[in-house]
PDB file of C-alpha atoms and ligand atoms in Angstrom:
ATOM      1  CA  MET L  30      -0.032  -0.035  -0.014  1.00 38.00           C
ATOM      2  CA  LYS L  31       2.612   2.257   0.995  1.00 43.00           C
ATOM      3  CA  ARG L  32       4.307   1.496  -2.180  1.00 44.00           C
ATOM      4  CA  PHE L  33       1.631   2.064  -4.145  1.00 43.00           C
ATOM      5  CA  LEU L  34       0.874   5.368  -2.422  1.00 43.00           C
ATOM      6  CA  SER L  35       4.248   6.900  -3.241  1.00 44.00           C
ATOM      7  CA  LYS L  36       3.906   5.679  -6.694  1.00 42.00           C
ATOM      8  CA  ALA L  37       0.830   7.405  -7.023  1.00 43.00           C
ATOM      9  CA  LEU L  38       2.517  10.392  -5.383  1.00 43.00           C
ATOM     10  CA  LEU L  39       5.240  10.220  -7.889  1.00 43.00           C
ATOM     11  CA  ALA L  40       2.799  10.155 -10.901  1.00 41.00           C
ATOM     12  CA  VAL L  41       1.073  13.435  -9.620  1.00 41.00           C
ATOM     13  CA  GLY L  42       4.762  14.717  -9.008  1.00 40.00           C
ATOM     14  CA  LEU L  43       5.122  14.038 -12.751  1.00 41.00           C
ATOM     15  CA  CYS L  44       1.841  15.681 -13.623  1.00 38.00           C
ATOM     16  CA  LEU L  45       2.764  19.101 -11.982  1.00 41.00           C
ATOM     17  CA  PRO L  46       6.072  19.643 -13.326  1.00 40.00           C
ATOM     18  CA  LEU L  47       7.944  19.374 -10.097  1.00 43.00           C
ATOM     19  CA  PRO L  48      11.913  18.991 -10.458  1.00 45.00           C
ATOM     20  CA  VAL L  49      11.463  15.341  -9.871  1.00 47.00           C
ATOM     21  CA  SER L  50      12.824  12.965 -12.588  1.00 50.00           C
ATOM     22  CA  ALA L  51      10.966   9.478 -13.646  1.00 59.00           C
ATOM     23  CA  GLU L  52      12.092   6.377 -12.116  1.00 75.00           C
ATOM     24  CA  VAL L  53      15.484   5.233 -13.125  1.00 81.00           C
ATOM     25  CA  ALA L  54      15.131   1.889 -14.740  1.00 82.00           C
ATOM     26  CA  VAL L  55      17.881  -0.469 -12.666  1.00 89.00           C
ATOM     27  CA  PRO L  56      19.931  -2.236 -15.383  1.00 90.00           C
ATOM     28  CA  ALA L  57      20.558  -6.212 -15.145  1.00 90.00           C
ATOM     29  CA  GLY L  58      23.977  -5.278 -14.050  1.00 94.00           C
ATOM     30  CA  PRO L  59      27.399  -7.671 -14.082  1.00 96.00           C
ATOM     31  CA  ALA L  60      26.985 -11.287 -13.114  1.00 95.00           C
ATOM     32  CA  ILE L  61      28.222 -12.071  -9.756  1.00 94.00           C
ATOM     33  CA  GLY L  62      31.991 -12.986  -9.689  1.00 91.00           C
ATOM     34  CA  THR L  63      32.608 -11.178 -12.869  1.00 96.00           C
ATOM     35  CA  VAL L  64      34.013  -8.157 -11.273  1.00 97.00           C
ATOM     36  CA  SER L  65      37.183  -8.006  -9.471  1.00 98.00           C
ATOM     37  CA  ARG L  66      37.764  -7.095  -5.754  1.00 98.00           C
ATOM     38  CA  GLU L  67      39.871  -3.966  -7.032  1.00 98.00           C
ATOM     39  CA  GLN L  68      37.144  -3.085  -9.280  1.00 98.00           C
ATOM     40  CA  GLY L  69      34.547  -3.543  -6.527  1.00 98.00           C
ATOM     41  CA  LEU L  70      36.553  -1.551  -3.998  1.00 98.00           C
ATOM     42  CA  GLU L  71      36.930   1.321  -6.712  1.00 98.00           C
ATOM     43  CA  ALA L  72      33.179   1.291  -7.349  1.00 98.00           C
ATOM     44  CA  TRP L  73      32.706   1.490  -3.430  1.00 98.00           C
ATOM     45  CA  GLU L  74      35.028   4.770  -3.399  1.00 98.00           C
ATOM     46  CA  ARG L  75      32.555   6.333  -5.720  1.00 98.00           C
ATOM     47  CA  MET L  76      29.681   4.854  -3.597  1.00 98.00           C
ATOM     48  CA  PHE L  77      31.122   6.554  -0.595  1.00 98.00           C
ATOM     49  CA  ALA L  78      31.212   9.790  -2.274  1.00 98.00           C
ATOM     50  CA  VAL L  79      27.686   9.963  -2.552  1.00 98.00           C
ATOM     51  CA  VAL L  80      26.487   8.351   0.579  1.00 98.00           C
ATOM     52  CA  SER L  81      28.897  10.632   2.905  1.00 98.00           C
ATOM     53  CA  HIS L  82      27.792  13.716   0.946  1.00 98.00           C
ATOM     54  CA  PRO L  83      25.523  16.243   2.562  1.00 98.00           C
ATOM     55  CA  ARG L  84      22.774  15.479   0.342  1.00 98.00           C
ATOM     56  CA  CYS L  85      22.485  12.084   1.875  1.00 98.00           C
ATOM     57  CA  ALA L  86      24.105  12.109   5.325  1.00 98.00           C
ATOM     58  CA  ASN L  87      22.340  15.082   6.633  1.00 98.00           C
ATOM     59  CA  CYS L  88      19.176  12.824   6.919  1.00 98.00           C
ATOM     60  CA  HIS L  89      21.162   9.650   7.918  1.00 98.00           C
ATOM     61  CA  VAL L  90      21.995  10.747  11.123  1.00 98.00           C
ATOM     62  CA  GLY L  91      21.760   7.501  13.109  1.00 97.00           C
ATOM     63  CA  PRO L  92      20.585   7.268  16.756  1.00 97.00           C
ATOM     64  CA  SER L  93      20.207  11.079  17.029  1.00 96.00           C
ATOM     65  CA  ASP L  94      16.986  12.300  15.886  1.00 97.00           C
ATOM     66  CA  ARG L  95      18.305  15.854  14.585  1.00 98.00           C
ATOM     67  CA  PRO L  96      18.655  16.294  10.872  1.00 98.00           C
ATOM     68  CA  MET L  97      22.003  18.046  10.210  1.00 98.00           C
ATOM     69  CA  TRP L  98      22.598  21.264   7.996  1.00 98.00           C
ATOM     70  CA  SER L  99      26.091  20.774   6.510  1.00 98.00           C
ATOM     71  CA  GLY L 100      27.421  21.185   3.301  1.00 97.00           C
ATOM     72  CA  GLU L 101      28.926  24.387   1.606  1.00 96.00           C
ATOM     73  CA  SER L 102      25.577  26.146   1.133  1.00 95.00           C
ATOM     74  CA  TYR L 103      25.158  26.074   5.085  1.00 96.00           C
ATOM     75  CA  GLY L 104      28.256  27.729   5.650  1.00 94.00           C
ATOM     76  CA  ARG L 105      28.933  25.790   8.866  1.00 96.00           C
ATOM     77  CA  THR L 106      27.818  22.609  10.234  1.00 98.00           C
ATOM     78  CA  ARG L 107      25.419  22.252  12.872  1.00 98.00           C
ATOM     79  CA  PRO L 108      22.201  20.660  13.754  1.00 98.00           C
ATOM     80  CA  HIS L 109      18.790  21.634  11.868  1.00 98.00           C
ATOM     81  CA  GLY L 110      17.742  25.227  12.962  1.00 97.00           C
ATOM     82  CA  MET L 111      14.453  25.965  14.827  1.00 96.00           C
ATOM     83  CA  ASN L 112      15.276  23.222  17.219  1.00 96.00           C
ATOM     84  CA  ILE L 113      13.726  20.468  14.793  1.00 97.00           C
ATOM     85  CA  ARG L 114      13.266  16.955  16.327  1.00 97.00           C
ATOM     86  CA  ALA L 115      12.373  14.005  14.338  1.00 97.00           C
ATOM     87  CA  GLY L 116      11.418  11.989  17.370  1.00 97.00           C
ATOM     88  CA  ASP L 117      11.117   8.146  17.527  1.00 96.00           C
ATOM     89  CA  SER L 118       8.480   8.479  14.580  1.00 96.00           C
ATOM     90  CA  ARG L 119      11.528  10.148  12.152  1.00 97.00           C
ATOM     91  CA  ILE L 120       9.104  12.278  10.913  1.00 96.00           C
ATOM     92  CA  GLY L 121       8.413  14.673  13.656  1.00 96.00           C
ATOM     93  CA  ALA L 122       5.067  13.541  14.428  1.00 96.00           C
ATOM     94  CA  GLU L 123       5.482  14.117  18.285  1.00 96.00           C
ATOM     95  CA  THR L 124       6.360  17.954  17.626  1.00 96.00           C
ATOM     96  CA  LEU L 125       6.206  19.677  14.308  1.00 96.00           C
ATOM     97  CA  PRO L 126       5.874  17.433  11.429  1.00 96.00           C
ATOM     98  CA  CYS L 127       8.649  17.712   8.619  1.00 97.00           C
ATOM     99  CA  ALA L 128       5.924  17.974   5.899  1.00 95.00           C
ATOM    100  CA  THR L 129       4.888  21.167   7.652  1.00 95.00           C
ATOM    101  CA  CYS L 130       7.677  22.716   5.395  1.00 96.00           C
ATOM    102  CA  HIS L 131       9.143  19.955   3.244  1.00 96.00           C
ATOM    103  CA  LEU L 132       6.078  18.779   1.313  1.00 92.00           C
ATOM    104  CA  GLY L 133       5.273  20.036  -2.122  1.00 89.00           C
ATOM    105  CA  GLU L 134       7.416  21.908  -4.616  1.00 89.00           C
ATOM    106  CA  ASN L 135      11.182  22.223  -4.400  1.00 92.00           C
ATOM    107  CA  SER L 136      12.217  25.688  -4.907  1.00 91.00           C
ATOM    108  CA  ASN L 137      15.305  27.568  -6.278  1.00 90.00           C
ATOM    109  CA  VAL L 138      15.003  29.952  -3.713  1.00 92.00           C
ATOM    110  CA  PRO L 139      18.012  29.720  -1.636  1.00 91.00           C
ATOM    111  CA  HIS L 140      17.438  28.591   2.036  1.00 92.00           C
ATOM    112  CA  SER L 141      13.697  27.482   1.310  1.00 93.00           C
ATOM    113  CA  PRO L 142      13.118  24.193   2.593  1.00 95.00           C
ATOM    114  CA  PRO L 143      13.893  21.311   0.243  1.00 95.00           C
ATOM    115  CA  ALA L 144      10.571  19.650  -0.557  1.00 93.00           C
ATOM    116  CA  VAL L 145       9.499  16.267  -2.305  1.00 91.00           C
ATOM    117  CA  PRO L 146       5.822  15.121  -3.233  1.00 86.00           C
ATOM    118  CA  ASP L 147       6.466  12.518  -0.535  1.00 81.00           C
ATOM    119  CA  ASP L 148       7.054  12.121   2.967  1.00 86.00           C
ATOM    120  CA  TRP L 149      10.295  13.533   3.968  1.00 95.00           C
ATOM    121  CA  ARG L 150      11.641  11.993   7.199  1.00 96.00           C
ATOM    122  CA  LEU L 151      14.956  10.802   8.722  1.00 97.00           C
ATOM    123  CA  ALA L 152      16.415   7.561   7.650  1.00 96.00           C
ATOM    124  CA  PRO L 153      16.218   4.399  10.012  1.00 95.00           C
ATOM    125  CA  VAL L 154      18.750   4.552  12.991  1.00 96.00           C
ATOM    126  CA  GLU L 155      20.763   1.707  11.528  1.00 96.00           C
ATOM    127  CA  ALA L 156      21.721   3.633   8.399  1.00 96.00           C
ATOM    128  CA  HIS L 157      23.930   5.778  10.497  1.00 97.00           C
ATOM    129  CA  TRP L 158      25.917   7.569   7.763  1.00 98.00           C
ATOM    130  CA  PHE L 159      26.736  11.211   9.277  1.00 98.00           C
ATOM    131  CA  GLY L 160      30.284  11.221  10.328  1.00 97.00           C
ATOM    132  CA  GLN L 161      30.998   7.692   9.751  1.00 98.00           C
ATOM    133  CA  SER L 162      34.000   5.973   8.045  1.00 98.00           C
ATOM    134  CA  ALA L 163      33.999   4.229   4.785  1.00 98.00           C
ATOM    135  CA  GLN L 164      34.552   1.277   6.594  1.00 98.00           C
ATOM    136  CA  THR L 165      31.636   1.630   9.054  1.00 98.00           C
ATOM    137  CA  ILE L 166      29.176   2.639   5.940  1.00 98.00           C
ATOM    138  CA  CYS L 167      30.372  -0.135   3.914  1.00 98.00           C
ATOM    139  CA  ASN L 168      29.663  -2.752   6.416  1.00 98.00           C
ATOM    140  CA  GLN L 169      26.419  -1.268   7.403  1.00 98.00           C
ATOM    141  CA  LEU L 170      25.213  -1.475   3.825  1.00 97.00           C
ATOM    142  CA  ARG L 171      26.059  -5.152   3.244  1.00 97.00           C
ATOM    143  CA  ASP L 172      24.549  -6.469   6.491  1.00 97.00           C
ATOM    144  CA  PRO L 173      20.997  -7.436   6.052  1.00 96.00           C
ATOM    145  CA  GLU L 174      20.367  -7.131   9.740  1.00 96.00           C
ATOM    146  CA  LEU L 175      21.202  -3.616   9.375  1.00 96.00           C
ATOM    147  CA  ASN L 176      19.906  -2.479   5.670  1.00 95.00           C
ATOM    148  CA  GLY L 177      16.450  -3.416   5.711  1.00 93.00           C
ATOM    149  CA  ASP L 178      17.137  -7.029   4.799  1.00 95.00           C
ATOM    150  CA  ARG L 179      18.140  -6.095   1.068  1.00 95.00           C
ATOM    151  CA  ASP L 180      20.649  -7.725  -1.224  1.00 95.00           C
ATOM    152  CA  TYR L 181      22.365  -5.255  -3.418  1.00 96.00           C
ATOM    153  CA  THR L 182      20.018  -5.641  -6.260  1.00 95.00           C
ATOM    154  CA  GLU L 183      17.315  -4.689  -4.071  1.00 95.00           C
ATOM    155  CA  ILE L 184      19.217  -1.660  -2.848  1.00 95.00           C
ATOM    156  CA  ALA L 185      19.883  -0.496  -6.301  1.00 95.00           C
ATOM    157  CA  GLU L 186      16.097  -1.001  -7.062  1.00 93.00           C
ATOM    158  CA  HIS L 187      15.343   0.862  -3.892  1.00 91.00           C
ATOM    159  CA  LEU L 188      17.367   3.895  -5.046  1.00 91.00           C
ATOM    160  CA  GLY L 189      15.561   3.825  -8.541  1.00 85.00           C
ATOM    161  CA  HIS L 190      12.253   4.451  -6.880  1.00 87.00           C
ATOM    162  CA  ASP L 191      12.933   6.627  -4.342  1.00 90.00           C
ATOM    163  CA  VAL L 192      11.711  10.195  -4.742  1.00 90.00           C
ATOM    164  CA  ILE L 193      14.052  11.620  -2.240  1.00 92.00           C
ATOM    165  CA  LEU L 194      17.221  10.201  -4.083  1.00 93.00           C
ATOM    166  CA  HIS L 195      15.907  11.883  -7.344  1.00 92.00           C
ATOM    167  CA  TRP L 196      15.896  15.080  -5.273  1.00 95.00           C
ATOM    168  CA  ALA L 197      19.625  14.813  -3.787  1.00 96.00           C
ATOM    169  CA  TRP L 198      20.878  15.138  -7.579  1.00 96.00           C
ATOM    170  CA  GLU L 199      18.358  18.163  -8.082  1.00 95.00           C
ATOM    171  CA  PRO L 200      18.225  19.740  -4.730  1.00 96.00           C
ATOM    172  CA  GLY L 201      17.502  23.255  -5.821  1.00 94.00           C
ATOM    173  CA  GLY L 202      18.327  26.590  -4.088  1.00 92.00           C
ATOM    174  CA  ASN L 203      21.792  27.384  -3.427  1.00 93.00           C
ATOM    175  CA  ARG L 204      22.551  23.393  -2.624  1.00 96.00           C
ATOM    176  CA  GLU L 205      25.454  21.412  -4.199  1.00 97.00           C
ATOM    177  CA  PRO L 206      24.096  18.327  -5.841  1.00 97.00           C
ATOM    178  CA  ALA L 207      25.256  14.632  -4.661  1.00 98.00           C
ATOM    179  CA  PRO L 208      28.287  13.822  -7.084  1.00 98.00           C
ATOM    180  CA  GLY L 209      27.736  12.116 -10.411  1.00 97.00           C
ATOM    181  CA  THR L 210      24.269  10.811 -11.257  1.00 96.00           C
ATOM    182  CA  LEU L 211      21.734   8.550  -9.759  1.00 95.00           C
ATOM    183  CA  ALA L 212      22.070   6.255 -12.691  1.00 95.00           C
ATOM    184  CA  ALA L 213      25.967   5.955 -12.234  1.00 97.00           C
ATOM    185  CA  HIS L 214      25.468   5.345  -8.368  1.00 97.00           C
ATOM    186  CA  ILE L 215      23.055   2.514  -9.227  1.00 96.00           C
ATOM    187  CA  GLU L 216      25.762   1.249 -11.554  1.00 97.00           C
ATOM    188  CA  ASP L 217      28.324   1.350  -8.963  1.00 98.00           C
ATOM    189  CA  ILE L 218      26.124  -0.522  -6.528  1.00 98.00           C
ATOM    190  CA  LEU L 219      25.607  -3.045  -9.021  1.00 97.00           C
ATOM    191  CA  HIS L 220      29.578  -3.672  -9.835  1.00 98.00           C
ATOM    192  CA  TRP L 221      30.206  -3.335  -6.178  1.00 98.00           C
ATOM    193  CA  GLY L 222      27.543  -6.337  -5.511  1.00 97.00           C
ATOM    194  CA  ALA L 223      28.805  -8.293  -8.160  1.00 97.00           C
ATOM    195  CA  ALA L 224      32.393  -8.026  -6.821  1.00 98.00           C
ATOM    196  CA  GLY L 225      31.173  -9.473  -3.481  1.00 97.00           C
ATOM    197  CA  MET L 226      30.555  -6.297  -1.811  1.00 98.00           C
ATOM    198  CA  PRO L 227      34.203  -5.661  -0.683  1.00 98.00           C
ATOM    199  CA  CYS L 228      35.135  -2.907   2.031  1.00 98.00           C
ATOM    200  CA  PRO L 229      38.234  -1.117   2.760  1.00 97.00           C
ATOM    201  CA  GLU L 230      40.082  -2.948   5.598  1.00 89.00           C
TER     202      GLU L 230
HETATM  203  C1  HEC R   8      15.125  13.308   3.565  1.00 72.09           C
HETATM  204  C2  HEC R   8      15.941  12.626   4.222  1.00 72.09           C
HETATM  205  C3  HEC R   8      16.886  11.547   3.255  1.00 72.09           C
HETATM  206  C4  HEC R   8      17.753  11.927   2.448  1.00 72.09           C
HETATM  207  C5  HEC R   8      18.132  13.211   1.915  1.00 72.09           C
HETATM  208  C6  HEC R   8      18.463  10.514   2.217  1.00 72.09           C
HETATM  209  N1  HEC R   8      17.791   9.460   2.345  1.00 72.09           N
HETATM  210 FE1  HEC R   8      18.340   7.676   2.154  1.00 72.09          FE
HETATM  211  N2  HEC R   8      16.940   7.034   3.477  1.00 72.09           N
HETATM  212  C7  HEC R   8      15.915   7.848   3.990  1.00 72.09           C
HETATM  213  C8  HEC R   8      14.820   7.145   4.520  1.00 72.09           C
HETATM  214  C9  HEC R   8      13.534   7.844   5.248  1.00 72.09           C
HETATM  215  C10 HEC R   8      15.029   5.752   4.406  1.00 72.09           C
HETATM  216  C11 HEC R   8      14.312   4.472   4.707  1.00 72.09           C
HETATM  217  C12 HEC R   8      13.299   4.253   3.617  1.00 72.09           C
HETATM  218  C13 HEC R   8      12.867   3.070   3.285  1.00 72.09           C
HETATM  219  O1  HEC R   8      13.816   2.214   3.546  1.00 72.09           O
HETATM  220  O2  HEC R   8      11.969   2.989   2.271  1.00 72.09           O
HETATM  221  C14 HEC R   8      16.367   5.758   3.773  1.00 72.09           C
HETATM  222  C15 HEC R   8      17.113   4.628   3.343  1.00 72.09           C
HETATM  223  C16 HEC R   8      18.110   4.567   2.616  1.00 72.09           C
HETATM  224  C17 HEC R   8      18.789   3.436   2.043  1.00 72.09           C
HETATM  225  C18 HEC R   8      18.379   1.930   2.314  1.00 72.09           C
HETATM  226  C19 HEC R   8      19.295   0.827   2.748  1.00 72.09           C
HETATM  227  C20 HEC R   8      19.384   1.048   4.307  1.00 72.09           C
HETATM  228  O3  HEC R   8      20.756   0.969   4.782  1.00 72.09           O
HETATM  229  O4  HEC R   8      18.682   1.341   5.195  1.00 72.09           O
HETATM  230  C21 HEC R   8      19.530   3.679   1.263  1.00 72.09           C
HETATM  231  C22 HEC R   8      20.688   2.821   0.333  1.00 72.09           C
HETATM  232  C23 HEC R   8      19.691   5.246   1.149  1.00 72.09           C
HETATM  233  N3  HEC R   8      18.732   5.642   1.943  1.00 72.09           N
HETATM  234  C24 HEC R   8      20.533   6.047   0.338  1.00 72.09           C
HETATM  235  C25 HEC R   8      20.527   7.089   0.312  1.00 72.09           C
HETATM  236  C26 HEC R   8      21.298   7.944  -0.634  1.00 72.09           C
HETATM  237  C27 HEC R   8      22.404   7.382  -1.442  1.00 72.09           C
HETATM  238  C28 HEC R   8      21.058   9.401  -0.615  1.00 72.09           C
HETATM  239  C29 HEC R   8      21.743  10.672  -1.060  1.00 72.09           C
HETATM  240  C30 HEC R   8      22.013  10.433  -2.580  1.00 72.09           C
HETATM  241  C31 HEC R   8      19.930   9.477   0.549  1.00 72.09           C
HETATM  242  N4  HEC R   8      19.563   8.056   1.067  1.00 72.09           N
HETATM  243  C32 HEC R   8      19.386  10.577   0.752  1.00 72.09           C
HETATM  244  C33 HEC R   8      16.019   9.312   4.050  1.00 72.09           C
HETATM  245  C34 HEC R   8      16.764  10.142   3.262  1.00 72.09           C
HETATM  246  C1  HEC R   9       9.714  25.292  10.114  1.00 72.09           C
HETATM  247  C2  HEC R   9       9.787  24.500   8.743  1.00 72.09           C
HETATM  248  C3  HEC R   9      10.634  23.119   9.034  1.00 72.09           C
HETATM  249  C4  HEC R   9      10.478  22.052   9.539  1.00 72.09           C
HETATM  250  C5  HEC R   9       9.179  21.495  10.531  1.00 72.09           C
HETATM  251  C6  HEC R   9      11.553  21.039   9.147  1.00 72.09           C
HETATM  252  N1  HEC R   9      12.319  21.543   8.176  1.00 72.09           N
HETATM  253 FE1  HEC R   9      14.187  20.663   7.482  1.00 72.09          FE
HETATM  254  N2  HEC R   9      14.610  22.562   6.459  1.00 72.09           N
HETATM  255  C7  HEC R   9      13.838  23.612   6.571  1.00 72.09           C
HETATM  256  C8  HEC R   9      14.567  24.493   5.862  1.00 72.09           C
HETATM  257  C9  HEC R   9      13.961  26.101   5.815  1.00 72.09           C
HETATM  258  C10 HEC R   9      15.737  23.984   5.238  1.00 72.09           C
HETATM  259  C11 HEC R   9      16.943  24.780   4.337  1.00 72.09           C
HETATM  260  C12 HEC R   9      17.785  25.371   5.116  1.00 72.09           C
HETATM  261  C13 HEC R   9      18.805  25.979   4.527  1.00 72.09           C
HETATM  262  O1  HEC R   9      18.939  25.814   2.987  1.00 72.09           O
HETATM  263  O2  HEC R   9      19.641  27.015   5.015  1.00 72.09           O
HETATM  264  C14 HEC R   9      15.723  22.670   5.677  1.00 72.09           C
HETATM  265  C15 HEC R   9      16.811  21.966   5.719  1.00 72.09           C
HETATM  266  C16 HEC R   9      16.745  20.341   5.919  1.00 72.09           C
HETATM  267  C17 HEC R   9      17.688  19.412   5.639  1.00 72.09           C
HETATM  268  C18 HEC R   9      19.111  19.578   5.187  1.00 72.09           C
HETATM  269  C19 HEC R   9      18.887  18.967   3.558  1.00 72.09           C
HETATM  270  C20 HEC R   9      19.786  19.243   2.856  1.00 72.09           C
HETATM  271  O3  HEC R   9      20.989  18.567   2.515  1.00 72.09           O
HETATM  272  O4  HEC R   9      20.117  20.801   2.067  1.00 72.09           O
HETATM  273  C21 HEC R   9      17.249  18.359   6.133  1.00 72.09           C
HETATM  274  C22 HEC R   9      17.947  16.973   6.224  1.00 72.09           C
HETATM  275  C23 HEC R   9      16.169  18.510   7.045  1.00 72.09           C
HETATM  276  N3  HEC R   9      15.637  19.788   6.541  1.00 72.09           N
HETATM  277  C24 HEC R   9      15.343  17.509   7.463  1.00 72.09           C
HETATM  278  C25 HEC R   9      14.103  17.353   8.231  1.00 72.09           C
HETATM  279  C26 HEC R   9      13.270  16.855   8.981  1.00 72.09           C
HETATM  280  C27 HEC R   9      13.881  15.283   9.123  1.00 72.09           C
HETATM  281  C28 HEC R   9      12.219  17.370   9.584  1.00 72.09           C
HETATM  282  C29 HEC R   9      11.378  16.724  10.551  1.00 72.09           C
HETATM  283  C30 HEC R   9      11.791  16.159  11.329  1.00 72.09           C
HETATM  284  C31 HEC R   9      12.498  18.599   9.101  1.00 72.09           C
HETATM  285  N4  HEC R   9      13.471  19.075   8.222  1.00 72.09           N
HETATM  286  C32 HEC R   9      11.690  19.770   9.785  1.00 72.09           C
HETATM  287  C33 HEC R   9      12.812  23.757   7.415  1.00 72.09           C
HETATM  288  C34 HEC R   9      12.069  22.923   8.034  1.00 72.09           C
END
């Protein structure tokens, strides 16, 4: 139902010319064992540049319930202004819901709230990336107990359908987009997976 709903909302978004691209089709990717460990680690390096980027890490804050403001457009790194707390709900249901400001049309006005036609919320506690090392994030992403019980193809498919991911490459305002493209990031996940999901020592 939730998946259907977000698909429906995405369709609405596409009719309303919001700056959200269509879903990225996930290609088949190389077969397991056909990518060397070295190539897998190179793919991981590029993946790390994305997942540690402010456009991703600002929401992937781990056990904290405070979203972060970091990256060039924010000047200095600090917790979200206005004392915003996401609470256990991760959507601010206990205090001020994220959707109060983060719903609707993304704007190119500097410092306006980024908005997606879907529910804007903090990432799950287990997906803790803000300030974490390449090794820690890599181990989290390949651990089914910590990654929502997904294999690497399912992670790639999930990204292709996630409205927030599309936003990260078209963040609006004066924000720097995540490095590369969503399609290239998905390619890297498929190569990393086919190499056996190697992580830096
Ligand atoms: C607005 C906050 C927000 C931003 C920004 C964000 N995410 Fe997430 N992320 C989430 C939420 C919420 C979930 C859980 C949703 C789900 O599993 O359906 C999630 C889950 C994930 C997952 C699932 C695997 C796991 O370990 O739980 C991956 C992979 C992921 N995000 C990647 C990214 C990447 C890459 C970026 C930047 C390009 C990004 N996210 C930016 C909120 C965010
Ligand atoms: C009162 C309005 C308001 C509420 C409520 C609010 N935000 Fe924000 N948020 C903003 C504004 C405005 C910005 C952009 C500030 C800027 O660019 O200087 C922002 C930026 C962010 C960013 C940084 C995105 C990036 O990488 O550029 C994250 C993450 C974020 N909010 C998460 C949340 C979460 C999670 C909630 C709910 C728990 C929430 N916000 C509730 C107004 C709000």
